[in-house]
C-alpha cells in the first residue's frame, strides 16, 4: 500500500466519516500554518482583505484554533482582523470568496479521488471499521466509481449494512427511555445519535464546501 493508501487506512480506523475527519484535520492544520508563518505575508493578507476576513465559519474557526494553542494566542488573529476592518472602513463592502473554503473544497476532491482509486483494497477494511461515510461523501465516492458496477454494488452493500446497524443502535437507545426499561444504554447506543447526525449532515467542515446551497443526490438509498 502506498503512502496515500496508508493515510486513508488510518482515517478509516476512526469513527464517523473518514473524509469529513480528514478534511477537519487539514482545515485546522492550514489555519495553524497561516497563524504561525503567514500573518504578515502580503499574499495571504490580500486574500483575507478580499473576503473581509474569511467566511463566517472560518473566521470563528481561526479564532478558536488560535485561542486553544498557547503558542499562538490572539495576536495573529487580531493583526489579520484589524487589517480587514481597516479595509472595510476605507470603503470595501463586497465580500469575496473565502480562500480557506477553496482549499478545503480542493482537499475534499483529492480525498474522494484517492479513496476511489484504492477502494478495491480499502473496502474490506471499511466494512470492518466503525467508520461510516457521510451521505455527501458516499454519494461523491459512488459517482466516482459508477463505471465499476461490481465495486459500486459492494460499496452499497457495505454502506447499507452499516446504516441498518446504526438504525438498530439508535432504536435501542430510544428504547432505554421507555419507563418499562430497566437497562441503561450501552456506549455504542449512546453514540448512535451523533453518528446518525454525522451520516445525514456530515461534519461542520462540509459547510466550507457550499453544500448547504445544493441539493444532495437523491438516488442515495432514496434519501433526499
mmCIF file of C-alpha atoms in Angstrom:
data_model
loop_
_atom_site.group_PDB
_atom_site.id
_atom_site.type_symbol
_atom_site.label_atom_id
_atom_site.label_comp_id
_atom_site.label_asym_id
_atom_site.label_seq_id
_atom_site.Cartn_x
_atom_site.Cartn_y
_atom_site.Cartn_z
ATOM 1 C CA UNK A 1 0.000 0.000 0.000
ATOM 2 C CA UNK A 2 1.355 3.452 -0.902
ATOM 3 C CA UNK A 3 1.635 6.425 1.492
ATOM 4 C CA UNK A 4 -1.730 7.865 0.439
ATOM 5 C CA UNK A 5 -3.349 4.463 0.987
ATOM 6 C CA UNK A 6 -1.811 4.253 4.450
ATOM 7 C CA UNK A 7 -3.203 7.704 5.330
ATOM 8 C CA UNK A 8 -6.644 6.677 4.109
ATOM 9 C CA UNK A 9 -6.395 3.444 6.079
ATOM 10 C CA UNK A 10 -5.626 5.475 9.208
ATOM 11 C CA UNK A 11 -8.668 7.673 8.547
ATOM 12 C CA UNK A 12 -10.835 4.558 8.267
ATOM 13 C CA UNK A 13 -9.652 3.497 11.699
ATOM 14 C CA UNK A 14 -11.700 6.153 13.477
ATOM 15 C CA UNK A 15 -15.407 6.764 13.944
ATOM 16 C CA UNK A 16 -17.669 8.749 11.703
ATOM 17 C CA UNK A 17 -16.991 9.884 8.161
ATOM 18 C CA UNK A 18 -13.309 9.418 7.317
ATOM 19 C CA UNK A 19 -13.429 12.067 4.593
ATOM 20 C CA UNK A 20 -15.008 14.667 6.886
ATOM 21 C CA UNK A 21 -12.491 13.877 9.627
ATOM 22 C CA UNK A 22 -9.544 14.169 7.223
ATOM 23 C CA UNK A 23 -10.921 17.485 5.951
ATOM 24 C CA UNK A 24 -11.218 18.774 9.514
ATOM 25 C CA UNK A 25 -7.599 17.913 10.254
ATOM 26 C CA UNK A 26 -6.458 19.557 7.021
ATOM 27 C CA UNK A 27 -8.507 22.675 7.803
ATOM 28 C CA UNK A 28 -7.057 23.038 11.301
ATOM 29 C CA UNK A 29 -3.510 22.360 10.084
ATOM 30 C CA UNK A 30 -3.854 25.046 7.399
ATOM 31 C CA UNK A 31 -5.110 27.592 9.927
ATOM 32 C CA UNK A 32 -2.173 26.842 12.227
ATOM 33 C CA UNK A 33 0.301 27.257 9.349
ATOM 34 C CA UNK A 34 -1.241 30.626 8.472
ATOM 35 C CA UNK A 35 -1.105 31.848 12.064
ATOM 36 C CA UNK A 36 2.424 30.551 12.647
ATOM 37 C CA UNK A 37 4.027 31.638 9.389
ATOM 38 C CA UNK A 38 1.884 33.896 7.202
ATOM 39 C CA UNK A 39 0.194 36.580 9.324
ATOM 40 C CA UNK A 40 2.343 39.274 7.694
ATOM 41 C CA UNK A 41 2.627 37.581 4.284
ATOM 42 C CA UNK A 42 1.375 40.115 1.687
ATOM 43 C CA UNK A 43 -0.316 37.454 -0.458
ATOM 44 C CA UNK A 44 -2.181 35.923 2.475
ATOM 45 C CA UNK A 45 -3.171 39.356 3.800
ATOM 46 C CA UNK A 46 -4.599 40.190 0.377
ATOM 47 C CA UNK A 47 -6.748 37.045 0.478
ATOM 48 C CA UNK A 48 -8.055 37.996 3.927
ATOM 49 C CA UNK A 49 -8.849 41.508 2.675
ATOM 50 C CA UNK A 50 -10.700 40.193 -0.376
ATOM 51 C CA UNK A 51 -13.043 38.123 1.810
ATOM 52 C CA UNK A 52 -13.227 40.720 4.625
ATOM 53 C CA UNK A 53 -11.722 38.160 6.973
ATOM 54 C CA UNK A 54 -12.849 34.794 5.522
ATOM 55 C CA UNK A 55 -16.350 33.294 5.654
ATOM 56 C CA UNK A 56 -18.259 33.273 8.944
ATOM 57 C CA UNK A 57 -17.303 29.688 9.770
ATOM 58 C CA UNK A 58 -13.598 30.140 9.110
ATOM 59 C CA UNK A 59 -13.435 33.480 10.911
ATOM 60 C CA UNK A 60 -14.616 31.841 14.135
ATOM 61 C CA UNK A 61 -12.641 28.653 13.475
ATOM 62 C CA UNK A 62 -9.437 30.690 13.092
ATOM 63 C CA UNK A 63 -10.030 32.377 16.443
ATOM 64 C CA UNK A 64 -10.876 29.029 18.063
ATOM 65 C CA UNK A 65 -7.649 27.426 16.805
ATOM 66 C CA UNK A 66 -5.587 30.405 17.965
ATOM 67 C CA UNK A 67 -7.076 30.549 21.455
ATOM 68 C CA UNK A 68 -6.686 26.854 22.194
ATOM 69 C CA UNK A 69 -2.998 26.879 21.232
ATOM 70 C CA UNK A 70 -0.849 28.688 23.842
ATOM 71 C CA UNK A 71 1.915 29.116 21.255
ATOM 72 C CA UNK A 72 -0.445 31.163 19.078
ATOM 73 C CA UNK A 73 -2.891 33.182 21.161
ATOM 74 C CA UNK A 74 -4.990 36.069 19.816
ATOM 75 C CA UNK A 75 -2.231 38.368 18.460
ATOM 76 C CA UNK A 76 -2.012 36.984 14.927
ATOM 77 C CA UNK A 77 -5.791 36.910 14.511
ATOM 78 C CA UNK A 78 -6.005 40.460 15.878
ATOM 79 C CA UNK A 79 -3.493 41.680 13.277
ATOM 80 C CA UNK A 80 -5.414 39.967 10.468
ATOM 81 C CA UNK A 81 -8.787 41.346 11.530
ATOM 82 C CA UNK A 82 -7.561 44.870 12.254
ATOM 83 C CA UNK A 83 -6.382 44.894 8.655
ATOM 84 C CA UNK A 84 -9.747 43.561 7.413
ATOM 85 C CA UNK A 85 -11.632 46.158 9.478
ATOM 86 C CA UNK A 86 -9.387 48.915 8.127
ATOM 87 C CA UNK A 87 -10.191 47.819 4.567
ATOM 88 C CA UNK A 88 -13.909 47.952 5.398
ATOM 89 C CA UNK A 89 -13.571 51.433 6.891
ATOM 90 C CA UNK A 90 -11.853 52.563 3.701
ATOM 91 C CA UNK A 91 -14.920 51.591 1.701
ATOM 92 C CA UNK A 92 -14.741 47.892 0.772
ATOM 93 C CA UNK A 93 -18.189 46.349 1.010
ATOM 94 C CA UNK A 94 -18.121 43.312 -1.302
ATOM 95 C CA UNK A 95 -17.161 40.057 0.387
ATOM 96 C CA UNK A 96 -15.073 37.850 -1.892
ATOM 97 C CA UNK A 97 -14.547 34.091 -1.803
ATOM 98 C CA UNK A 98 -13.059 32.633 1.392
ATOM 99 C CA UNK A 99 -9.711 31.156 0.372
ATOM 100 C CA UNK A 100 -9.839 28.568 3.166
ATOM 101 C CA UNK A 101 -13.124 27.292 1.717
ATOM 102 C CA UNK A 102 -11.366 26.969 -1.649
ATOM 103 C CA UNK A 103 -8.553 24.952 -0.055
ATOM 104 C CA UNK A 104 -10.993 22.677 1.791
ATOM 105 C CA UNK A 105 -13.038 22.048 -1.373
ATOM 106 C CA UNK A 106 -9.900 21.089 -3.264
ATOM 107 C CA UNK A 107 -8.821 18.771 -0.440
ATOM 108 C CA UNK A 108 -12.239 17.105 -0.491
ATOM 109 C CA UNK A 109 -11.895 16.339 -4.212
ATOM 110 C CA UNK A 110 -8.397 14.929 -3.713
ATOM 111 C CA UNK A 111 -9.552 12.688 -0.848
ATOM 112 C CA UNK A 112 -12.524 11.304 -2.794
ATOM 113 C CA UNK A 113 -10.380 10.633 -5.868
ATOM 114 C CA UNK A 114 -7.703 8.912 -3.778
ATOM 115 C CA UNK A 115 -10.294 6.779 -1.991
ATOM 116 C CA UNK A 116 -11.957 5.816 -5.283
ATOM 117 C CA UNK A 117 -8.611 4.762 -6.785
ATOM 118 C CA UNK A 118 -7.850 2.490 -3.815
ATOM 119 C CA UNK A 119 -11.345 1.325 -2.879
ATOM 120 C CA UNK A 120 -10.790 -2.273 -4.018
ATOM 121 C CA UNK A 121 -8.033 -2.549 -1.440
ATOM 122 C CA UNK A 122 -9.666 -0.479 1.309
ATOM 123 C CA UNK A 123 -13.288 -1.677 1.124
ATOM 124 C CA UNK A 124 -12.804 -4.750 3.392
ATOM 125 C CA UNK A 125 -11.161 -2.501 5.973
ATOM 126 C CA UNK A 126 -14.012 -0.004 5.708
ATOM 127 C CA UNK A 127 -16.540 -2.791 6.139
ATOM 128 C CA UNK A 128 -14.999 -3.978 9.408
ATOM 129 C CA UNK A 129 -14.423 -0.491 10.815
ATOM 130 C CA UNK A 130 -16.619 1.824 12.903
ATOM 131 C CA UNK A 131 -16.365 4.466 10.193
ATOM 132 C CA UNK A 132 -19.458 5.454 8.215
ATOM 133 C CA UNK A 133 -19.107 7.655 5.159
ATOM 134 C CA UNK A 134 -21.496 10.571 5.430
ATOM 135 C CA UNK A 135 -24.306 10.874 2.900
ATOM 136 C CA UNK A 136 -22.472 13.520 0.873
ATOM 137 C CA UNK A 137 -19.164 11.695 0.667
ATOM 138 C CA UNK A 138 -20.764 8.328 -0.015
ATOM 139 C CA UNK A 139 -22.574 9.916 -2.953
ATOM 140 C CA UNK A 140 -19.390 11.552 -4.246
ATOM 141 C CA UNK A 141 -17.481 8.274 -3.967
ATOM 142 C CA UNK A 142 -20.269 6.302 -5.659
ATOM 143 C CA UNK A 143 -20.264 8.815 -8.511
ATOM 144 C CA UNK A 144 -16.518 8.322 -8.958
ATOM 145 C CA UNK A 145 -16.813 4.533 -9.276
ATOM 146 C CA UNK A 146 -20.052 4.377 -11.279
ATOM 147 C CA UNK A 147 -18.104 2.867 -14.186
ATOM 148 C CA UNK A 148 -17.210 -0.095 -11.927
ATOM 149 C CA UNK A 149 -20.646 -1.617 -11.219
ATOM 150 C CA UNK A 150 -19.369 -4.592 -9.212
ATOM 151 C CA UNK A 151 -17.329 -2.385 -6.897
ATOM 152 C CA UNK A 152 -20.220 0.063 -6.575
ATOM 153 C CA UNK A 153 -22.559 -2.790 -5.611
ATOM 154 C CA UNK A 154 -20.108 -3.980 -2.935
ATOM 155 C CA UNK A 155 -19.804 -0.444 -1.559
ATOM 156 C CA UNK A 156 -23.583 -0.048 -1.419
ATOM 157 C CA UNK A 157 -23.939 -3.382 0.409
ATOM 158 C CA UNK A 158 -21.317 -2.382 2.989
ATOM 159 C CA UNK A 159 -22.881 1.060 3.460
ATOM 160 C CA UNK A 160 -26.401 -0.322 3.833
ATOM 161 C CA UNK A 161 -25.203 -2.855 6.416
ATOM 162 C CA UNK A 162 -23.575 -0.069 8.427
ATOM 163 C CA UNK A 163 -26.692 2.091 8.236
ATOM 164 C CA UNK A 164 -29.007 -0.730 9.283
ATOM 165 C CA UNK A 165 -26.775 -1.412 12.288
ATOM 166 C CA UNK A 166 -26.793 2.312 13.080
ATOM 167 C CA UNK A 167 -30.586 2.419 12.878
ATOM 168 C CA UNK A 168 -30.824 -0.541 15.264
ATOM 169 C CA UNK A 169 -28.461 1.151 17.730
ATOM 170 C CA UNK A 170 -30.466 4.369 17.670
ATOM 171 C CA UNK A 171 -33.742 2.498 18.180
ATOM 172 C CA UNK A 172 -32.186 0.596 21.089
ATOM 173 C CA UNK A 173 -31.039 3.896 22.597
ATOM 174 C CA UNK A 174 -34.555 5.323 22.331
ATOM 175 C CA UNK A 175 -35.997 2.172 23.925
ATOM 176 C CA UNK A 176 -33.886 2.679 27.066
ATOM 177 C CA UNK A 177 -36.001 5.768 27.806
ATOM 178 C CA UNK A 178 -39.161 3.668 27.993
ATOM 179 C CA UNK A 179 -40.387 3.683 31.597
ATOM 180 C CA UNK A 180 -40.516 -0.119 31.462
ATOM 181 C CA UNK A 181 -36.852 -0.414 30.565
ATOM 182 C CA UNK A 182 -34.505 -1.323 33.410
ATOM 183 C CA UNK A 183 -31.266 -1.044 31.487
ATOM 184 C CA UNK A 184 -29.001 1.844 30.619
ATOM 185 C CA UNK A 185 -27.829 2.422 27.043
ATOM 186 C CA UNK A 186 -24.514 0.916 26.024
ATOM 187 C CA UNK A 187 -21.707 3.186 24.896
ATOM 188 C CA UNK A 188 -22.390 2.256 21.271
ATOM 189 C CA UNK A 189 -26.101 3.011 21.643
ATOM 190 C CA UNK A 190 -25.320 6.343 23.269
ATOM 191 C CA UNK A 191 -23.117 7.251 20.302
ATOM 192 C CA UNK A 192 -25.825 6.395 17.782
ATOM 193 C CA UNK A 193 -27.446 9.840 17.735
ATOM 194 C CA UNK A 194 -24.175 11.630 16.992
ATOM 195 C CA UNK A 195 -23.279 9.009 14.382
ATOM 196 C CA UNK A 196 -26.668 9.427 12.694
ATOM 197 C CA UNK A 197 -26.365 13.200 12.501
ATOM 198 C CA UNK A 198 -22.860 12.831 11.105
ATOM 199 C CA UNK A 199 -24.081 10.434 8.421
ATOM 200 C CA UNK A 200 -27.004 12.615 7.357
ATOM 201 C CA UNK A 201 -25.328 16.024 7.618
ATOM 202 C CA UNK A 202 -21.583 15.419 7.697
ATOM 203 C CA UNK A 203 -19.189 17.249 9.996
ATOM 204 C CA UNK A 204 -19.356 21.080 10.239
ATOM 205 C CA UNK A 205 -16.386 21.285 7.858
ATOM 206 C CA UNK A 206 -18.683 20.421 4.926
ATOM 207 C CA UNK A 207 -20.226 23.892 5.289
ATOM 208 C CA UNK A 208 -16.968 25.060 3.695
ATOM 209 C CA UNK A 209 -17.924 23.218 0.502
ATOM 210 C CA UNK A 210 -21.120 25.197 -0.021
ATOM 211 C CA UNK A 211 -23.190 22.013 0.331
ATOM 212 C CA UNK A 212 -25.998 23.877 2.122
ATOM 213 C CA UNK A 213 -26.710 25.670 -1.164
ATOM 214 C CA UNK A 214 -27.068 22.500 -3.191
ATOM 215 C CA UNK A 215 -29.452 19.588 -3.011
ATOM 216 C CA UNK A 216 -27.820 16.250 -2.310
ATOM 217 C CA UNK A 217 -28.013 13.356 -4.731
ATOM 218 C CA UNK A 218 -31.474 11.921 -4.237
ATOM 219 C CA UNK A 219 -30.642 8.455 -5.523
ATOM 220 C CA UNK A 220 -28.740 7.566 -2.363
ATOM 221 C CA UNK A 221 -30.988 4.835 -0.913
ATOM 222 C CA UNK A 222 -33.962 7.055 -1.777
ATOM 223 C CA UNK A 223 -32.854 9.680 0.767
ATOM 224 C CA UNK A 224 -33.065 13.391 -0.002
#
